[in-house]
Coordinates of C-alpha atoms and ligand atoms in Angstrom, one line a residue:
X595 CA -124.2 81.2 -74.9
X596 CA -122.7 82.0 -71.5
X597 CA -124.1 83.9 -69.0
X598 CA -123.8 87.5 -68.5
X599 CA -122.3 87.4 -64.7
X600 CA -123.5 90.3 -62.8
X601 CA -122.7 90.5 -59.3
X602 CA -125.0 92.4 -56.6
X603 CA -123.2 92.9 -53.0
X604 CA -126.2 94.0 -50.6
X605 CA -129.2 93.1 -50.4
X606 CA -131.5 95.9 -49.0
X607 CA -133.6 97.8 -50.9
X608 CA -131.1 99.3 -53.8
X609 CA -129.5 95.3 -54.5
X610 CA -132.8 93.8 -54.2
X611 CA -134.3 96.0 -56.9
X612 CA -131.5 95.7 -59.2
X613 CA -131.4 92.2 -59.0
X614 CA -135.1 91.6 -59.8
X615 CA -134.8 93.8 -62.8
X616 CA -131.9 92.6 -64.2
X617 CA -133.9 89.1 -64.0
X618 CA -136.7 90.3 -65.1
X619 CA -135.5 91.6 -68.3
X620 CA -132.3 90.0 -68.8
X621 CA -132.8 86.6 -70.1
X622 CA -129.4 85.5 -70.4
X623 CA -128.4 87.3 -67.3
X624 CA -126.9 85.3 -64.1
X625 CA -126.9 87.0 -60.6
X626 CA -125.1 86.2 -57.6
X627 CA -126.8 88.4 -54.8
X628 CA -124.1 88.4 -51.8
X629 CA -125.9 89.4 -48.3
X630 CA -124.7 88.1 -44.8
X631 CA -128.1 88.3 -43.3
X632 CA -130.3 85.5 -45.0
X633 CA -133.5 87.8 -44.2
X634 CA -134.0 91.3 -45.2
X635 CA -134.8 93.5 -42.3
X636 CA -137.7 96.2 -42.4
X637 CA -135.3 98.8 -41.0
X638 CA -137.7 101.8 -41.1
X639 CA -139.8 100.5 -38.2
X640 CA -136.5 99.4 -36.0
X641 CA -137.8 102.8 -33.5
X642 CA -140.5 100.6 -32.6
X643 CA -139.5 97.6 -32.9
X644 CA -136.8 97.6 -30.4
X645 CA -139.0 99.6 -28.1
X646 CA -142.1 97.5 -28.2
X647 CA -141.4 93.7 -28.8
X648 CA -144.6 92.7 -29.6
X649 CA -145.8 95.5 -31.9
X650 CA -144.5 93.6 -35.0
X651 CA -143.8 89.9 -35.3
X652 CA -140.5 89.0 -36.4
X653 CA -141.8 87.8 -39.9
X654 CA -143.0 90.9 -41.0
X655 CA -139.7 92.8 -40.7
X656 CA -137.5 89.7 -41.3
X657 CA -138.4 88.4 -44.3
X658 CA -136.3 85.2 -46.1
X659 CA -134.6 86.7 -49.0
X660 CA -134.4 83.8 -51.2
X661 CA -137.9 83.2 -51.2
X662 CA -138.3 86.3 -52.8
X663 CA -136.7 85.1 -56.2
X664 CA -137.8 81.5 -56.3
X665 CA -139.9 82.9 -59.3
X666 CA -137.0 83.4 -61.5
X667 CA -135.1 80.1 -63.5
X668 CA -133.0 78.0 -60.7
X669 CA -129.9 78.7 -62.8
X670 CA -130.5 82.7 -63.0
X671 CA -130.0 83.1 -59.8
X672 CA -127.7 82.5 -57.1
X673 CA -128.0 83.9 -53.3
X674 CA -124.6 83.7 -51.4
X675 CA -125.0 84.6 -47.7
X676 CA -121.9 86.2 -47.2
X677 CA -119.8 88.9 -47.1
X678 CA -117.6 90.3 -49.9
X679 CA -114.3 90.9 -48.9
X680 CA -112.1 92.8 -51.5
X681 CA -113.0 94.0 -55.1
X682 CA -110.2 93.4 -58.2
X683 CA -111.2 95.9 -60.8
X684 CA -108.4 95.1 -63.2
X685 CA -109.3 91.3 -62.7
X686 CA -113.2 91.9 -62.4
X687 CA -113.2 89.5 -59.5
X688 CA -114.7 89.8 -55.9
X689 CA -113.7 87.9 -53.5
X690 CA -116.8 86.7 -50.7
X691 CA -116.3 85.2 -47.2
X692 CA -119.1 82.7 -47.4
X693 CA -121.0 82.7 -43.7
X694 CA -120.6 78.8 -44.1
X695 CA -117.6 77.3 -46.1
X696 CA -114.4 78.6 -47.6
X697 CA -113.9 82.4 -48.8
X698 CA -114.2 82.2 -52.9
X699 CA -113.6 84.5 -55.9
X700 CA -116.1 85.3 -58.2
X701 CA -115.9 86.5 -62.0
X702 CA -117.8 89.3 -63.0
X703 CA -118.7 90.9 -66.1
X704 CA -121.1 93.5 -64.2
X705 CA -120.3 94.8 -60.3
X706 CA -123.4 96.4 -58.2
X707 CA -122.1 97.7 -55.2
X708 CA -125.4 98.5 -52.7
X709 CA -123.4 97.9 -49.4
X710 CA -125.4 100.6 -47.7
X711 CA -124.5 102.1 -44.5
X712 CA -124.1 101.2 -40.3
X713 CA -124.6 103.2 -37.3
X714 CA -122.6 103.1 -34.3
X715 CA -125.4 101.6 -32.4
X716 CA -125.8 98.9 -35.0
X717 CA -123.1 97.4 -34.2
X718 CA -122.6 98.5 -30.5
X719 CA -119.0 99.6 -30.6
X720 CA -119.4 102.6 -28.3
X721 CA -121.4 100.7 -25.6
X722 CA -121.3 97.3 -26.0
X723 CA -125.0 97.2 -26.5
X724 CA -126.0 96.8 -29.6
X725 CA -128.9 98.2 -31.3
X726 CA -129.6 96.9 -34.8
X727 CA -130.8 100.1 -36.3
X728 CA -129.4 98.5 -39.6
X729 CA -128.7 94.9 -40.9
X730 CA -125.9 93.5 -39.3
X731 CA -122.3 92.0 -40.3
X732 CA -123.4 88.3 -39.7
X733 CA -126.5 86.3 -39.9
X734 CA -128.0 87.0 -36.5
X735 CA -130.9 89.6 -36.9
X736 CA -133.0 88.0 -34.4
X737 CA -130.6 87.5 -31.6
X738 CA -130.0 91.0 -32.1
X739 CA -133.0 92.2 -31.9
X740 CA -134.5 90.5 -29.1
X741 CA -131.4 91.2 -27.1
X742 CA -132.0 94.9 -28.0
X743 CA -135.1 94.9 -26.9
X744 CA -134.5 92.8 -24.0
X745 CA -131.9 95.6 -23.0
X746 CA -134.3 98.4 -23.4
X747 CA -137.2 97.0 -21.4
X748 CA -134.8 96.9 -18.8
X749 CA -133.3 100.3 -18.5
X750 CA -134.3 102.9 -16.4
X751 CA -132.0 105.9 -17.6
X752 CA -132.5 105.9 -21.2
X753 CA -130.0 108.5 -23.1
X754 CA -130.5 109.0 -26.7
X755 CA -127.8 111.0 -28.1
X756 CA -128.7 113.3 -31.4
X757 CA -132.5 114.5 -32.3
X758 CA -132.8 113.6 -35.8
X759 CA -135.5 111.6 -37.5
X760 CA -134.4 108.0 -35.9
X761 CA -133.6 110.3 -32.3
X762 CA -136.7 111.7 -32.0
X763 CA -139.1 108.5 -33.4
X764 CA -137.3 106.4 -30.9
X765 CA -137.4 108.9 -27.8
X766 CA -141.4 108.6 -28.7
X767 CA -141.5 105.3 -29.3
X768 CA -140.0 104.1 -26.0
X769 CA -141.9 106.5 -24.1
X770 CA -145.1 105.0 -25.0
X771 CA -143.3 102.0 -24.4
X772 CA -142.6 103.0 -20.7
X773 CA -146.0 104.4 -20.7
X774 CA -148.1 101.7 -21.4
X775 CA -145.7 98.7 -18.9
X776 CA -147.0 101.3 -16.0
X777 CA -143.4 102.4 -15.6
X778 CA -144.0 106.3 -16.1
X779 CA -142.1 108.1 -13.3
X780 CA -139.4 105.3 -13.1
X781 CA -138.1 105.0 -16.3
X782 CA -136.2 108.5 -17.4
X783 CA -135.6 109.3 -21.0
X784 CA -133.3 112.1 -22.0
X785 CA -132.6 113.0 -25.7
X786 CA -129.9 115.1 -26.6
X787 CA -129.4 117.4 -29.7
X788 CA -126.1 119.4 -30.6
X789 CA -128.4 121.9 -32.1
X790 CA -130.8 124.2 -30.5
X791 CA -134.0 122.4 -31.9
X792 CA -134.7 118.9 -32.5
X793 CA -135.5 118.0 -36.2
X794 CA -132.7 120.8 -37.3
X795 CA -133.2 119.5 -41.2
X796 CA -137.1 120.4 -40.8
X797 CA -138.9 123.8 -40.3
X798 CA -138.8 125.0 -37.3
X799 CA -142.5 124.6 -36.8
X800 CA -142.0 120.8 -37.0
X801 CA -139.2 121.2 -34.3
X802 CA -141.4 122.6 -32.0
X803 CA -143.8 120.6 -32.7
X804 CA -141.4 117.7 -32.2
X805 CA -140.4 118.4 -28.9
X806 CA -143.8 119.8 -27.6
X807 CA -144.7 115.9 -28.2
X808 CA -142.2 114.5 -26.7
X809 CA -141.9 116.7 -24.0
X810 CA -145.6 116.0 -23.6
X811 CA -144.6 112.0 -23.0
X812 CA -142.2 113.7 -20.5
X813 CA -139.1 112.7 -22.5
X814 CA -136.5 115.5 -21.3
X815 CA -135.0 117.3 -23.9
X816 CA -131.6 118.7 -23.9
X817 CA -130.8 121.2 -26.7
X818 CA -127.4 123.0 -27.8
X819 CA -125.5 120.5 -26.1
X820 CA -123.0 117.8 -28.1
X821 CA -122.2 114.4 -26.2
X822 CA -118.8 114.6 -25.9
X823 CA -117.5 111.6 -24.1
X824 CA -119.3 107.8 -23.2
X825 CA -117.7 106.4 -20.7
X826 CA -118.6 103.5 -17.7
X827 CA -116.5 103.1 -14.0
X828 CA -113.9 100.8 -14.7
X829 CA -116.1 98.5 -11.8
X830 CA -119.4 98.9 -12.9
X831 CA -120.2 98.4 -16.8
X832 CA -123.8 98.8 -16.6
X833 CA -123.9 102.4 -15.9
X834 CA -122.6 105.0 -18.3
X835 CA -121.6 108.6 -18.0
X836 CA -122.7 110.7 -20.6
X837 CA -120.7 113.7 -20.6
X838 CA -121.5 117.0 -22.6
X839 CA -120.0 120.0 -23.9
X840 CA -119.8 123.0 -21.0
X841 CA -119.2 120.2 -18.5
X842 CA -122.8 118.7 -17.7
X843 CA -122.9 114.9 -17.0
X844 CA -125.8 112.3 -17.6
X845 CA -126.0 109.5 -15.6
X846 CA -127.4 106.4 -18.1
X847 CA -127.8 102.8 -17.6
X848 CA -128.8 102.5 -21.7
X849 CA -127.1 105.2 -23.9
X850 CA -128.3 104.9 -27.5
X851 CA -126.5 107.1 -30.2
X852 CA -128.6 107.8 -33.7
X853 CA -126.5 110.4 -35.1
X854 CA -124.8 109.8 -38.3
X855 CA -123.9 107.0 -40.5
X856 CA -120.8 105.1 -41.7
X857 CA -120.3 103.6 -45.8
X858 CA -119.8 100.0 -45.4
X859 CA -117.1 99.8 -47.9
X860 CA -114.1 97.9 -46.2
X861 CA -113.8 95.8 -49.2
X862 CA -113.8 98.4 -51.8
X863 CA -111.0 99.5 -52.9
X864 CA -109.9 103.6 -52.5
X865 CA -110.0 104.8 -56.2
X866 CA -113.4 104.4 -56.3
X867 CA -114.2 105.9 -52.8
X868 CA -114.3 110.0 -51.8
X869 CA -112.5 111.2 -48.9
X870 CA -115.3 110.2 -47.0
X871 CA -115.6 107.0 -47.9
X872 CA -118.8 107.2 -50.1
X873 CA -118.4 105.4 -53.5
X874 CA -118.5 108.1 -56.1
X875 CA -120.8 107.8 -59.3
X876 CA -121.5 110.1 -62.2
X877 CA -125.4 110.6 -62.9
X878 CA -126.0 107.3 -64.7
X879 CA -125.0 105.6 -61.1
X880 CA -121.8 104.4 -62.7
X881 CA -118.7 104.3 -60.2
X882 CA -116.2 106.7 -61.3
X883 CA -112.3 105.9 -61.1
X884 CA -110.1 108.7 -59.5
X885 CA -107.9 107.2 -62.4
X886 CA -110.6 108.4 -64.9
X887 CA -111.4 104.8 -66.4
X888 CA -114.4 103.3 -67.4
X889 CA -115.4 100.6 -65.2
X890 CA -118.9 98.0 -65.7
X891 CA -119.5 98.6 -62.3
X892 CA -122.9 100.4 -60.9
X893 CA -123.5 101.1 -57.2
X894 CA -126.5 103.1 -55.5
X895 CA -128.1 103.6 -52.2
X896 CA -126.7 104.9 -48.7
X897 CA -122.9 103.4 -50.2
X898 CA -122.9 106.2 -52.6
X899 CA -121.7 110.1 -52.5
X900 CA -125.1 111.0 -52.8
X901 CA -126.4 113.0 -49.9
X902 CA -129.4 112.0 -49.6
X903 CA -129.4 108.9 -47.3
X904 CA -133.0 107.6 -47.3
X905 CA -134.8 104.4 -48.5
X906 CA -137.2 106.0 -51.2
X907 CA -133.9 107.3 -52.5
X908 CA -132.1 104.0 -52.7
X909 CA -134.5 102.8 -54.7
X910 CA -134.8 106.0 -56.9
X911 CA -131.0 105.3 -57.7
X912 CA -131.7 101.5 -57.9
X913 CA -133.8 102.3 -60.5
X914 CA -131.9 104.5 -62.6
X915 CA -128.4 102.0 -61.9
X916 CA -130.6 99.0 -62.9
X917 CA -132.0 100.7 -66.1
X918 CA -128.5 101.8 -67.4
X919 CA -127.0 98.5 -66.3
X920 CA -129.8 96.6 -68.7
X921 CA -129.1 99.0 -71.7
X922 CA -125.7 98.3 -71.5
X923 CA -126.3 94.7 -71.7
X924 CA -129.3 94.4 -73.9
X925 CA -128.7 97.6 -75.5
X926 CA -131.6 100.5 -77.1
X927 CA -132.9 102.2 -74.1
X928 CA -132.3 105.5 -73.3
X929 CA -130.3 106.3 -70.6
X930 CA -131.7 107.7 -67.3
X931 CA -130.4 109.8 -64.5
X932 CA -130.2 110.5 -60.9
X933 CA -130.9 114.3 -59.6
X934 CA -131.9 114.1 -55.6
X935 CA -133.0 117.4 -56.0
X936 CA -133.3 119.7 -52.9
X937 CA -136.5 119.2 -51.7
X938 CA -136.9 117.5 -48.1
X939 CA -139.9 114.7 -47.8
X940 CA -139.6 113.3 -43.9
X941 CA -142.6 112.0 -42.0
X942 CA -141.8 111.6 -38.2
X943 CA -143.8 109.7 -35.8
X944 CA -143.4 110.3 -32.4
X945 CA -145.5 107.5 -31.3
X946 CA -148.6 105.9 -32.3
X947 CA -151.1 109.2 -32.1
X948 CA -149.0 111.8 -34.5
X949 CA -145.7 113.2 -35.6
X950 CA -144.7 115.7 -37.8
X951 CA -142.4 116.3 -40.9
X952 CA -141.7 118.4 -43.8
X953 CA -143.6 117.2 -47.2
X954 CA -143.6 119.3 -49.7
X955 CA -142.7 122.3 -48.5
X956 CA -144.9 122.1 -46.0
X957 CA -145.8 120.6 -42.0
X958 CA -148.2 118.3 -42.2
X959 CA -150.8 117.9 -39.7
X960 CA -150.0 115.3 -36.8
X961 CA -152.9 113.5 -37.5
X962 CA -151.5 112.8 -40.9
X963 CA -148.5 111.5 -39.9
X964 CA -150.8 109.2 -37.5
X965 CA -152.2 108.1 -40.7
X966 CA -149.2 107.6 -43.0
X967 CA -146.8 106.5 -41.4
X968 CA -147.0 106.4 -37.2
X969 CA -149.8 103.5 -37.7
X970 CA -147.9 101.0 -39.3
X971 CA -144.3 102.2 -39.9
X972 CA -144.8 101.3 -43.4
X973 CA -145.0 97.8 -42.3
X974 CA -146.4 96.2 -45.2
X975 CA -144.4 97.8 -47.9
X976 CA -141.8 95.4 -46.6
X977 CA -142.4 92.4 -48.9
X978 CA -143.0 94.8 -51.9
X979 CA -139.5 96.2 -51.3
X980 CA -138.1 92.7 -50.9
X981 CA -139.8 91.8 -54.3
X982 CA -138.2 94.5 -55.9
X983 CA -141.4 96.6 -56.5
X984 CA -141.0 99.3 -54.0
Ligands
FAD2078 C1 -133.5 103.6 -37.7 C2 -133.6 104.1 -39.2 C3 -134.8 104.5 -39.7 C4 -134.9 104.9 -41.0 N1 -136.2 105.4 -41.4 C5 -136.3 105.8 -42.7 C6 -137.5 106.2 -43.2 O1 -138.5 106.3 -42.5 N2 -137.6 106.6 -44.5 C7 -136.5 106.5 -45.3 O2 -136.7 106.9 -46.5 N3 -135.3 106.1 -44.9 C8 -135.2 105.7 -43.6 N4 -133.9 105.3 -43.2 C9 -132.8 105.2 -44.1 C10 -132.8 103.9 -44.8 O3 -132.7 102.8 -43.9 C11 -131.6 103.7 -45.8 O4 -131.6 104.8 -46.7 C12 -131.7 102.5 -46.6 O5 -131.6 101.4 -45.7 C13 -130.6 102.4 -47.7 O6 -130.7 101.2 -48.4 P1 -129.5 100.6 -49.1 O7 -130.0 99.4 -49.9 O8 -128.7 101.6 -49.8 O9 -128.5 100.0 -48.0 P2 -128.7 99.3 -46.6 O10 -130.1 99.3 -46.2 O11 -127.7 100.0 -45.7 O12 -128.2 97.8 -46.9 C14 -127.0 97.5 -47.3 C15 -126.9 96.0 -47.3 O13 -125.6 95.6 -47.7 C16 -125.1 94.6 -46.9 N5 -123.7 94.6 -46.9 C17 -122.8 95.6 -46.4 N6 -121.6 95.3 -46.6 C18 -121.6 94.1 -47.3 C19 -120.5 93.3 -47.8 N7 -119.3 93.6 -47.6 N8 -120.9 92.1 -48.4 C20 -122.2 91.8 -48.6 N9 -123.2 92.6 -48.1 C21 -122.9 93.7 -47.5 C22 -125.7 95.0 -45.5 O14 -125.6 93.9 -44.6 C23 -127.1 95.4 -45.9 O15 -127.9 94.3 -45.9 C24 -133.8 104.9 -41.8 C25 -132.6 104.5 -41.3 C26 -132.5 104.1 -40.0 C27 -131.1 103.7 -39.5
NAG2079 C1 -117.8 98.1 -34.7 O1 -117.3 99.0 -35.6 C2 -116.0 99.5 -35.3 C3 -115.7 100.7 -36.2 O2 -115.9 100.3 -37.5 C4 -115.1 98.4 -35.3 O3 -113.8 98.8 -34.9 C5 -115.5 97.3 -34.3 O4 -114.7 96.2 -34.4 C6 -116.9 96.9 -34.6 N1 -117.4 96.0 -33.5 C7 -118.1 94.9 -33.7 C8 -118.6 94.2 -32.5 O5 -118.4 94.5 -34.8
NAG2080 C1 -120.5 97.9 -42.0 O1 -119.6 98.9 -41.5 C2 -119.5 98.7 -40.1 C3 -118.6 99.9 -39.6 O2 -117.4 99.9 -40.3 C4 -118.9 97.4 -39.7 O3 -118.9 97.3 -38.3 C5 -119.8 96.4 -40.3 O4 -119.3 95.1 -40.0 C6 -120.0 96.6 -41.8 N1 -121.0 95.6 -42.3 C7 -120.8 94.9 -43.3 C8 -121.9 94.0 -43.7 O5 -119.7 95.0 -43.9
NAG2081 C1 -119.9 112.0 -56.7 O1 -118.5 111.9 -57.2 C2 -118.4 112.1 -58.6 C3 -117.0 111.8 -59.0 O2 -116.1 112.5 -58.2 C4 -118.8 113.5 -59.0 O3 -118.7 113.7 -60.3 C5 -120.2 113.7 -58.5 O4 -120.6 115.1 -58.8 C6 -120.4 113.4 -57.0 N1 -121.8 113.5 -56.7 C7 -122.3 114.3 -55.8 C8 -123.8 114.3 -55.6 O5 -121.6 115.1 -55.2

């Protein structure tokens, strides 16, 4: 019998978990996982990582990616680093620039799309910096990265721009940084937020909390102001000038933006994208045609309109996508569904002694997030994720 051909394109935490599954339960199932970065990348830690080089080593947040299904029959599986390119729903083909070789076409009979999303640090476009807050377009994590981190350890006007989560984890986590090289006093670190309080998605408690913390590892903190314009002297591009709304200027020699995050979806194609280029999916995590027709194609993670752009919830989705996918193909199981629900679950470290966050409904104490999360940065969940068990 030929194989079923399902193809995944992404291979983070929503693609890596579909593709195991499918494998796992699939027998006559063939995937082609497409990723240009042969290694996954522990991306939840990148706060500290780019701030303190030697906190991690680079195989505990890089991990191989094929290694991870050597398990699995040779001719089952298939990982293409790469990039896909454009998607032919009428055809059912996608076509992949290969990091190595000619660009090919490939046959499906099943599409996941798990491209994720970037940030505008990621891939430096605002300051020619880059800071890989996210996997990259190419196969060059660990160039990036040390660069990154290079960069950092050599700045002394440090401007974040935006107090969210990966703001307010990174203004703590390079003001240790700066704490412990004996720089403190020489090294400035400014974090702006458009709102009035850092956190704004949290309680207000864990705003203050937030910024008595920081403010604490004398991070200045700038609230109610927006960053407006980036811009260096035409003759000097090491310094920037951070300008913000009502006319104040920062002067930075490192300006680091963490606010919001783009759909990586240059290859796919508008009728299954919403005006703001999120692939839209019903429930089921099936990709829904403006022209209303059924497609076998499944997406989920940061790539889709679901709001709620966090790792636990890619792989929530991943889950539900990789369950409906199988009882399409094996048939029997019930189908399952995706409801994000409104609840808020956020554990911020700022630094390694504490943090705060909203679980539950409730703050929890900063020794808590000391213990969950500000220890370790979930380090070791890494190769579970990669394995498709997370
Ligand atoms: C600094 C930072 C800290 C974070 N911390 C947390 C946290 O503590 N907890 C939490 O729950 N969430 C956190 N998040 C959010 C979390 O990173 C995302 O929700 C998660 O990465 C989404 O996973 P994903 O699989 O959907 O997509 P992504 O992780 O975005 O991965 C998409 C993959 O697809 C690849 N890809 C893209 N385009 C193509 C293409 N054309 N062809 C082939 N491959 C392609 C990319 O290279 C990438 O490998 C954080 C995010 C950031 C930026
Ligand atoms: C970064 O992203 C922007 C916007 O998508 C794009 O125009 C630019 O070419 C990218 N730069 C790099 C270095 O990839
Ligand atoms: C993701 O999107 C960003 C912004 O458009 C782009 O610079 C980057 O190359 C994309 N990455 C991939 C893997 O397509
Ligand atoms: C995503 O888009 C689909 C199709 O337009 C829509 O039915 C669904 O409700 C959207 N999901 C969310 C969470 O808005």
């Amino acid at each position: 019998m030929a194989p079923i051909n399902i193809v995944v394109i992404g291979g983070s935490f929503a693609g890596l978990h579909i593709a195991h599954s499918v494998l796992r339960d699939v027998p006559d199932a063939k995937v082609t996982l497409i990723n240009p970065s042969t290694s996954f990348f522990w991306n939840i830690a990148a706060p500290r990582i780019v701030a303190k080089p030697t906190a991690f080593r680079p195989e505990q947040y890089l991990l191989p990616i094929k290694d991870a299904f050597a398990s699995y029959r040779a001719d089952a599986f298939e990982f293409l680093p790469g990039t896909a390119t454009a998607i032919e729903t009428t055809a059912k083909t996608v076509t992949v620039k290969p990091n190595e070789g000619e660009a090919k076409t490939l046959s499906y009979d099943y599409l996941v799309i798990a491209s994720g999303s970037t940030t505008s640090a990621t891939n430096g476009s605002l300051t020619g910096t880059s800071i890989p807050f996210k996997q990259s377009n190419h196969n060059d994590m660990e160039q990036l990265i040390e660069a990154a981190q290079g960069h950092i350890a050599g700045a002394k006007e440090i401007v974040i721009g935006g107090a969210g989560p990966i703001g307010v984890e990174l203004a703590g986590e390079l003001a240790e940084a700066v704490e412990r090289s004996g720089n403190t006093g020489k090294v400035s670190i400014t974090i702006v937020s458009a709102t009035e309080r850092v956190l704004p998605m949290l309680k207000s408690s864990a705003s203050a909390a937030a910024r008595k913390m920081l403010e604490h590892k004398n991070v200045k903190v700038v609230t109610s102001k927006r960053v407006v314009r980036v811009e260096t002297p035409a003759d000097d591009s090491s310094s920037w000038t951070v300008s913000l709304e009502g006319g104040d200027k920062l002067s930075a020699d490192l300006y680091i933006p963490t606010t919001g995050v783009t759909p990586n979806n240059s290859f796919i194609p508008a009728h299954l994208l919403d005006k703001d280029g999120w692939v839209t999916v019903n429930k089921e995590m099936r990709v829904q045609s403006t022209d209303g027709s059924a497609l076998p194609i499944f997406a989920a993670g940061d790539i889709t309109n679901n709001s709620m752009r966090l790792s636990f919830k890619a792989v929530e989705q991943a889950q539900v996508a990789a369950a409906n996918l199988k009882a399409e193909i094996v048939g029997g199981a019930s189908i399952k569904s995706y409801n994000q629900g409104d609840s808020i679950m956020m554990v911020v470290p700022v630094g390694e002694t504490g943090g705060t966050g909203q679980v539950f409904g409730f703050v929890p104490f900063s020794f808590m997030v000391k213990i969950i999360k500000g220890k370790h940065y979930f380090i070791d969940k890494a190769v579970s994720a990669l394995a498709g068990k997370a």
